[in-house]
CSV table of C-alpha atoms in Angstrom, one decimal:
chain,number,residue,atom,x,y,z
D,1,MET,CA,75.5,115.6,110.1
D,2,THR,CA,77.9,118.6,110.5
D,3,ILE,CA,81.4,118.9,111.9
D,4,LYS,CA,79.9,120.3,115.0
D,5,ASP,CA,78.1,116.9,115.5
D,6,ILE,CA,81.4,115.1,114.9
D,7,ALA,CA,83.1,117.3,117.5
D,8,ARG,CA,80.4,116.6,120.0
D,9,LEU,CA,80.4,112.8,119.4
D,10,SER,CA,84.2,112.5,119.4
D,11,GLY,CA,84.8,114.9,122.3
D,12,CYS,CA,87.1,117.1,120.2
D,13,GLY,CA,86.9,120.7,119.3
D,14,VAL,CA,85.4,121.9,115.9
D,15,ALA,CA,88.8,123.2,114.9
D,16,THR,CA,90.4,119.9,115.6
D,17,VAL,CA,87.8,118.0,113.5
D,18,SER,CA,88.4,120.5,110.7
D,19,ARG,CA,92.2,119.8,110.8
D,20,VAL,CA,91.5,116.0,110.7
D,21,LEU,CA,89.1,116.5,107.7
D,22,ASN,CA,91.7,118.6,105.9
D,23,GLN,CA,94.6,116.1,106.5
D,24,HIS,CA,96.7,118.5,108.6
D,25,PRO,CA,99.6,116.7,110.3
D,26,ASP,CA,99.4,118.7,113.6
D,27,VAL,CA,96.9,116.3,115.2
D,28,SER,CA,97.8,113.4,117.5
D,29,GLU,CA,97.2,109.9,116.2
D,30,GLU,CA,94.9,109.1,119.1
D,31,THR,CA,92.7,112.2,118.3
D,32,ARG,CA,92.8,111.5,114.6
D,33,ARG,CA,91.6,107.9,115.2
D,34,LYS,CA,88.7,109.1,117.5
D,35,VAL,CA,87.5,111.6,114.9
D,36,LEU,CA,87.8,109.1,112.0
D,37,ALA,CA,85.9,106.5,114.0
D,38,VAL,CA,82.9,108.8,114.4
D,39,ILE,CA,83.1,109.8,110.7
D,40,GLU,CA,83.1,106.1,109.6
D,41,GLU,CA,80.3,105.1,112.0
D,42,TYR,CA,78.0,107.8,110.8
D,43,GLY,CA,79.0,107.9,107.2
D,44,PHE,CA,79.9,111.6,107.1
D,45,GLN,CA,80.8,113.0,103.7
D,46,PRO,CA,82.4,116.5,103.7
D,47,ASN,CA,81.3,118.9,101.0
D,48,ASN,CA,84.6,119.2,99.3
D,49,ASN,CA,83.0,120.6,96.1
D,50,ALA,CA,81.8,123.6,98.1
D,51,LYS,CA,85.2,124.0,99.8
D,52,HIS,CA,87.1,124.1,96.5
D,53,LEU,CA,84.5,126.0,94.5
D,54,LYS,CA,86.7,129.1,94.1
D,55,GLN,CA,89.8,127.1,93.3
D,56,GLN,CA,90.6,126.5,89.7
D,57,ALA,CA,90.4,122.7,88.9
D,58,GLY,CA,92.5,120.8,86.4
D,59,THR,CA,95.7,122.9,86.5
D,60,GLY,CA,97.6,121.7,89.5
D,61,ILE,CA,99.6,118.8,90.7
D,62,THR,CA,98.3,116.8,93.7
D,63,ILE,CA,100.8,115.4,96.2
D,64,LEU,CA,99.5,112.6,98.5
D,65,VAL,CA,101.8,111.9,101.5
D,66,LYS,CA,101.3,108.6,103.3
D,67,GLY,CA,102.0,109.2,107.0
D,68,THR,CA,102.1,112.3,109.1
D,69,GLN,CA,105.3,111.7,111.0
D,70,ASN,CA,107.7,110.6,108.3
D,71,MET,CA,110.6,113.1,108.1
D,72,LEU,CA,111.9,111.5,104.9
D,73,PHE,CA,108.6,112.5,103.2
D,74,ALA,CA,108.9,116.0,104.7
D,75,ASP,CA,112.2,116.4,102.9
D,76,LEU,CA,110.7,115.0,99.7
D,77,VAL,CA,107.7,117.3,99.8
D,78,GLU,CA,109.9,120.4,100.2
D,79,ARG,CA,112.1,119.3,97.2
D,80,VAL,CA,109.1,118.4,95.0
D,81,GLN,CA,107.3,121.6,95.7
D,82,THR,CA,110.4,123.7,94.8
D,83,LEU,CA,110.9,121.8,91.6
D,84,LEU,CA,107.2,122.2,90.6
D,85,GLN,CA,107.4,126.0,91.4
D,86,GLU,CA,110.4,126.2,89.1
D,87,ASN,CA,108.3,124.7,86.4
D,88,ASP,CA,105.4,127.1,87.0
D,89,ARG,CA,103.2,124.3,88.4
D,90,GLU,CA,100.9,124.7,91.4
D,91,ALA,CA,100.8,121.9,93.9
D,92,VAL,CA,98.4,120.9,96.7
D,93,VAL,CA,99.6,118.6,99.4
D,94,TYR,CA,97.4,116.2,101.3
D,95,TYR,CA,98.6,114.2,104.4
D,96,LEU,CA,97.0,110.8,105.0
D,97,ASP,CA,97.3,108.4,107.9
D,98,GLU,CA,99.9,105.7,107.2
D,99,ASP,CA,97.1,103.1,107.2
D,100,ALA,CA,94.7,105.2,105.0
D,101,ASP,CA,93.6,104.2,101.5
D,102,GLU,CA,95.6,106.6,99.4
D,103,VAL,CA,94.2,105.3,96.1
D,104,GLY,CA,90.6,105.7,97.2
D,105,TYR,CA,91.4,109.2,98.3
D,106,ALA,CA,93.1,110.0,95.0
D,107,LEU,CA,90.0,108.8,93.2
D,108,GLN,CA,87.9,111.2,95.2
D,109,LEU,CA,90.2,114.1,94.4
D,110,CYS,CA,90.2,113.2,90.7
D,111,ARG,CA,86.4,113.5,90.7
D,112,GLU,CA,86.3,116.8,92.7
D,113,ARG,CA,89.5,118.6,91.8
D,114,LYS,CA,90.6,117.1,88.4
D,115,PRO,CA,94.3,117.4,89.0
D,116,MET,CA,96.7,117.2,86.0
D,117,GLY,CA,98.8,114.6,87.8
D,118,ILE,CA,99.4,113.0,91.1
D,119,LEU,CA,102.6,112.3,93.1
D,120,PHE,CA,102.2,109.6,95.7
D,121,LEU,CA,104.8,109.7,98.5
D,122,GLY,CA,104.7,106.2,99.9
D,123,GLY,CA,101.9,103.8,99.2
D,124,ASP,CA,100.5,100.2,99.5
D,125,VAL,CA,101.0,98.4,96.2
D,126,GLU,CA,98.0,96.2,97.0
D,127,MET,CA,95.7,99.1,97.1
D,128,PHE,CA,97.1,100.3,93.7
D,129,GLY,CA,96.5,96.9,92.3
D,130,SER,CA,92.9,96.7,93.3
D,131,GLU,CA,91.7,100.4,92.8
D,132,PHE,CA,94.1,102.3,90.5
D,133,TYR,CA,92.2,101.4,87.3
D,134,GLY,CA,89.8,104.2,88.1
D,135,ILE,CA,92.5,106.9,87.8
D,136,SER,CA,93.3,108.2,84.3
D,137,VAL,CA,95.7,111.1,84.9
D,138,PRO,CA,99.5,110.5,85.0
D,139,CYS,CA,100.8,109.4,88.4
D,140,VAL,CA,104.2,108.7,90.0
D,141,LEU,CA,104.7,106.6,93.1
D,142,LEU,CA,107.8,107.6,95.1
D,143,THR,CA,109.6,105.1,97.5
D,144,ASN,CA,107.7,102.0,96.4
D,145,THR,CA,107.6,100.1,93.1
D,146,ALA,CA,104.7,99.7,90.8
D,147,ARG,CA,106.6,97.9,88.0
D,148,GLU,CA,104.7,94.7,88.3
D,149,LEU,CA,101.2,96.3,88.2
D,150,GLY,CA,101.4,97.3,84.5
D,151,PHE,CA,99.4,100.5,84.6
D,152,GLU,CA,100.2,102.7,81.6
D,153,ASN,CA,99.8,105.9,83.6
D,154,LEU,CA,101.6,104.9,86.8
D,155,SER,CA,105.4,105.3,87.1
D,156,SER,CA,107.5,104.6,90.2
D,157,LEU,CA,110.9,105.4,91.7
D,158,THR,CA,112.2,103.6,94.7
D,159,THR,CA,115.3,102.5,96.7
D,160,ASP,CA,116.3,98.8,96.7
D,161,ASP,CA,114.9,98.3,100.2
D,162,GLY,CA,115.8,94.6,100.4
D,163,GLY,CA,119.3,95.2,99.2
D,164,ALA,CA,119.8,98.1,101.6
D,165,ALA,CA,118.5,96.1,104.6
D,166,ALA,CA,120.8,93.2,103.6
D,167,GLN,CA,123.7,95.6,103.7
D,168,VAL,CA,122.8,96.8,107.2
D,169,ILE,CA,122.8,93.2,108.5
D,170,ASP,CA,126.2,92.6,106.7
D,171,PHE,CA,127.5,95.8,108.4
D,172,LEU,CA,126.4,94.7,111.8
D,173,ALA,CA,127.7,91.1,111.3
D,174,GLU,CA,131.1,92.5,110.2
D,175,ARG,CA,131.3,94.3,113.6
D,176,GLY,CA,130.7,91.1,115.5
D,177,HIS,CA,126.9,91.3,116.1
D,178,ARG,CA,125.0,88.0,116.1
D,179,ARG,CA,121.9,88.8,118.1
D,180,ILE,CA,120.1,91.5,116.1
D,181,GLY,CA,116.5,92.8,116.5
D,182,ILE,CA,114.4,94.3,113.8
D,183,LEU,CA,111.9,97.0,114.8
D,184,GLY,CA,109.1,98.8,113.0
D,185,GLY,CA,106.8,98.8,110.1
D,186,ASN,CA,103.8,96.9,108.6
D,187,TRP,CA,104.9,93.5,107.4
D,188,THR,CA,102.2,92.8,104.8
D,189,CYS,CA,103.7,91.7,101.5
D,190,SER,CA,102.8,94.9,99.7
D,191,GLN,CA,104.6,97.3,102.1
D,192,ILE,CA,108.1,98.8,102.0
D,193,SER,CA,108.9,97.5,105.5
D,194,TYR,CA,108.1,93.9,104.3
D,195,ARG,CA,110.8,94.1,101.7
D,196,ARG,CA,113.3,95.4,104.2
D,197,LEU,CA,112.4,92.6,106.6
D,198,ARG,CA,112.8,90.0,103.8
D,199,GLY,CA,116.2,91.5,103.0
D,200,CYS,CA,117.2,91.0,106.6
D,201,GLU,CA,115.9,87.5,106.7
D,202,ARG,CA,117.8,86.4,103.6
D,203,THR,CA,121.0,87.8,105.0
D,204,PHE,CA,120.6,86.1,108.3
D,205,ALA,CA,120.3,82.8,106.4
D,206,ARG,CA,123.2,83.5,104.2
D,207,LEU,CA,125.5,84.4,107.2
D,208,GLY,CA,124.2,81.5,109.3
D,209,LEU,CA,123.0,83.9,112.0
D,210,PRO,CA,120.1,82.9,114.3
D,211,PHE,CA,116.8,84.6,113.4
D,212,ASP,CA,113.4,84.0,115.0
D,213,GLN,CA,111.0,86.5,113.7
D,214,GLU,CA,108.5,86.0,116.5
D,215,ARG,CA,111.2,86.7,119.0
D,216,GLN,CA,113.5,89.2,117.4
D,217,CYS,CA,111.1,91.4,115.5
D,218,GLU,CA,108.6,94.0,116.7
D,219,PRO,CA,106.2,95.9,114.3
D,220,CYS,CA,105.1,99.5,115.0
D,221,ARG,CA,104.0,102.6,113.2
D,222,TYR,CA,106.5,105.1,111.8
D,223,SER,CA,106.7,107.4,114.8
D,224,MET,CA,109.1,108.0,117.7
D,225,GLY,CA,106.5,107.3,120.3
D,226,GLU,CA,105.4,104.1,118.8
D,227,ALA,CA,109.0,103.0,118.4
D,228,TYR,CA,109.8,103.9,122.0
D,229,ALA,CA,107.0,101.5,123.2
D,230,ALA,CA,108.0,98.8,120.7
D,231,THR,CA,111.6,98.9,121.9
D,232,LEU,CA,110.5,98.2,125.4
D,233,ARG,CA,108.4,95.2,124.2
D,234,LEU,CA,111.3,93.9,122.1
D,235,LEU,CA,113.9,94.0,124.8
D,236,ASP,CA,111.5,92.6,127.4
D,237,ARG,CA,111.0,89.6,125.2
D,238,CYS,CA,114.6,89.4,123.8
D,239,PRO,CA,117.0,91.1,126.4
D,240,ASP,CA,120.2,89.6,124.9
D,241,LEU,CA,120.2,91.7,121.7
D,242,THR,CA,123.4,93.5,120.9
D,243,ALA,CA,121.9,95.6,118.1
D,244,ILE,CA,118.6,96.9,116.8
D,245,PHE,CA,117.8,97.7,113.2
D,246,ALA,CA,115.0,100.2,113.2
D,247,LEU,CA,113.3,100.4,109.7
D,248,SER,CA,113.3,104.2,109.7
D,249,ASP,CA,115.4,107.0,111.3
D,250,VAL,CA,112.4,108.4,113.1
D,251,MET,CA,111.8,105.0,114.8
D,252,ALA,CA,115.6,104.8,115.5
D,253,MET,CA,115.3,108.0,117.5
D,254,GLY,CA,112.5,106.6,119.6
D,255,THR,CA,114.6,103.4,120.1
D,256,ILE,CA,117.6,105.4,121.3
D,257,ARG,CA,115.5,107.3,123.8
D,258,ALA,CA,113.9,104.1,125.1
D,259,LEU,CA,117.4,102.5,125.5
D,260,ARG,CA,118.7,105.6,127.4
D,261,ASP,CA,115.6,105.5,129.7
D,262,LEU,CA,116.4,101.8,130.4
D,263,GLY,CA,119.9,102.8,131.5
D,264,LYS,CA,121.6,101.4,128.4
D,265,ARG,CA,124.3,103.3,126.4
D,266,VAL,CA,124.4,103.6,122.6
D,267,PRO,CA,126.5,102.0,121.2
D,268,GLU,CA,128.5,100.7,124.2
D,269,ASP,CA,125.7,98.5,125.5
D,270,ILE,CA,123.6,98.1,122.4
D,271,SER,CA,124.0,99.4,118.8
D,272,VAL,CA,121.3,101.0,116.7
D,273,VAL,CA,120.9,101.5,112.9
D,274,GLY,CA,118.2,103.4,111.1
D,275,PHE,CA,117.0,103.8,107.6
D,276,ASP,CA,116.3,106.9,105.4
D,277,GLY,CA,119.3,109.3,106.1
D,278,ILE,CA,117.2,112.3,107.3
D,279,ALA,CA,119.1,115.4,108.4
D,280,MET,CA,118.3,114.8,112.1
D,281,ALA,CA,120.3,111.5,112.0
D,282,ASN,CA,123.5,113.5,111.5
D,283,TYR,CA,122.8,115.6,114.6
D,284,SER,CA,121.7,112.9,117.0
D,285,VAL,CA,124.0,111.8,119.9
D,286,PRO,CA,125.5,109.6,118.8
D,287,ARG,CA,125.3,110.2,115.1
D,288,LEU,CA,123.0,107.6,113.7
D,289,ALA,CA,124.2,104.8,111.4
D,290,THR,CA,121.7,104.7,108.6
D,291,VAL,CA,120.8,104.0,105.0
D,292,ARG,CA,120.6,107.3,103.2
D,293,GLN,CA,118.0,107.4,100.5
D,294,ASP,CA,118.8,109.9,97.7
D,295,THR,CA,115.8,112.3,98.2
D,296,GLN,CA,117.2,114.8,95.7
D,297,ARG,CA,117.3,112.2,92.9
D,298,LEU,CA,113.8,110.8,93.9
D,299,ALA,CA,112.3,114.3,93.8
D,300,GLU,CA,114.0,115.3,90.6
D,301,ARG,CA,113.2,112.2,88.6
D,302,GLY,CA,109.7,112.0,90.1
D,303,VAL,CA,108.8,115.5,88.9
D,304,ASP,CA,110.6,115.1,85.6
D,305,VAL,CA,108.7,111.9,84.8
D,306,LEU,CA,105.3,113.3,85.9
D,307,LEU,CA,105.6,116.5,83.9
D,308,HIS,CA,106.9,114.6,80.9
D,309,ASN,CA,103.9,112.3,80.9
D,310,ILE,CA,101.5,115.1,81.5
D,311,GLU,CA,102.8,116.8,78.4
D,312,ARG,CA,103.5,113.8,76.1
D,313,LYS,CA,101.6,110.8,77.6
D,314,ASN,CA,104.6,108.6,77.3
D,315,ARG,CA,105.0,105.1,78.7
D,316,PRO,CA,105.6,104.6,82.4
D,317,VAL,CA,109.0,104.7,83.9
D,318,HIS,CA,110.2,102.4,86.8
D,319,GLU,CA,113.6,103.1,88.3
D,320,VAL,CA,115.6,102.1,91.4
D,321,VAL,CA,117.6,105.0,92.9
D,322,PRO,CA,121.0,104.2,94.6
D,323,PHE,CA,121.4,104.3,98.4
D,324,GLN,CA,124.4,104.8,100.7
D,325,LEU,CA,125.1,103.2,104.0
D,326,ILE,CA,126.3,105.8,106.5
D,327,PRO,CA,128.4,104.1,109.4
D,328,GLY,CA,127.7,106.9,111.9
D,329,GLU,CA,128.6,106.5,115.5
D,330,SER,CA,125.8,104.3,116.8
D,331,VAL,CA,127.3,100.9,116.1
D,332,ALA,CA,130.0,99.3,118.3
D,333,ARG,CA,132.5,96.7,117.2
D,334,LEU,CA,132.2,93.6,119.4
D,335,GLU,CA,135.0,91.3,120.4
D,336,LEU,CA,134.6,87.6,121.2
D,337,SER,CA,134.9,88.3,124.9
D,338,ASP,CA,131.6,90.3,124.7
D,339,PHE,CA,129.7,87.1,124.2
D,340,ILE,CA,131.4,85.2,127.1
């Protein structure tokens, strides 16, 4: 089978199939899924050895990015690449779907490209636990923790996702909000969004606020379009919400657009909080209330730890990077009369 066969079977162009195979982000999720479905059905294996024949193996750093629409990762990639260039290191970036098996893909790259080290931007800890033993080069996982896995060649740096989410719920409660919806993410126990959801749940219980996950929560992928549709579903099921906590800024943007299209004002009619602190959040109307992750610190420490372990083979490092709650302009203060 060739990519021409895949193009014919999927109804896509050859160039589009090539972009999917090469992990380019400029492909819609629907198109990507169609092409990948054909690849999986027919067991197609691209000849990556031939593709990389002229490239020197074993000298560069591989960066694996989990998700194609995560603007936080775009910022991290830019910072990481700059730092690696300053250290005279070459870097190759691969973008994976947010539901892809990043560890399996890394194993394939280790066989074909033999990188000196790997930086994972985002990742499912469950996949690391079951597959990472096959990887021997130094690796660093950014934005999730691998502390409990115990691999000698896997370090991690992350934000306290549960603590940050708890602070968001405290922030909303202090401003009078009692009916709060949670939007976005994959809630399996090894995912970042799961820890954020659990932080919310613990805080609802501590504050004595009502919380029904089946009613007040709506999962979705990390994209504006998916968040837009998820917001409509959430409000259709739970129209009395006074605030929505979207588990990323990208999703918060989709939520705000959906609310505006429903004729609701932000924050006068309903408040919105995001998570990540991407640059766009400071320029949205209104400015988004959000949790700002320290991408500069994540990038600097991630590169430092990786290069140090490549050169000296030291023990793994696991750190939690501080966050900051940015009040923004997208949260209203409610009075008792607002509930009457």
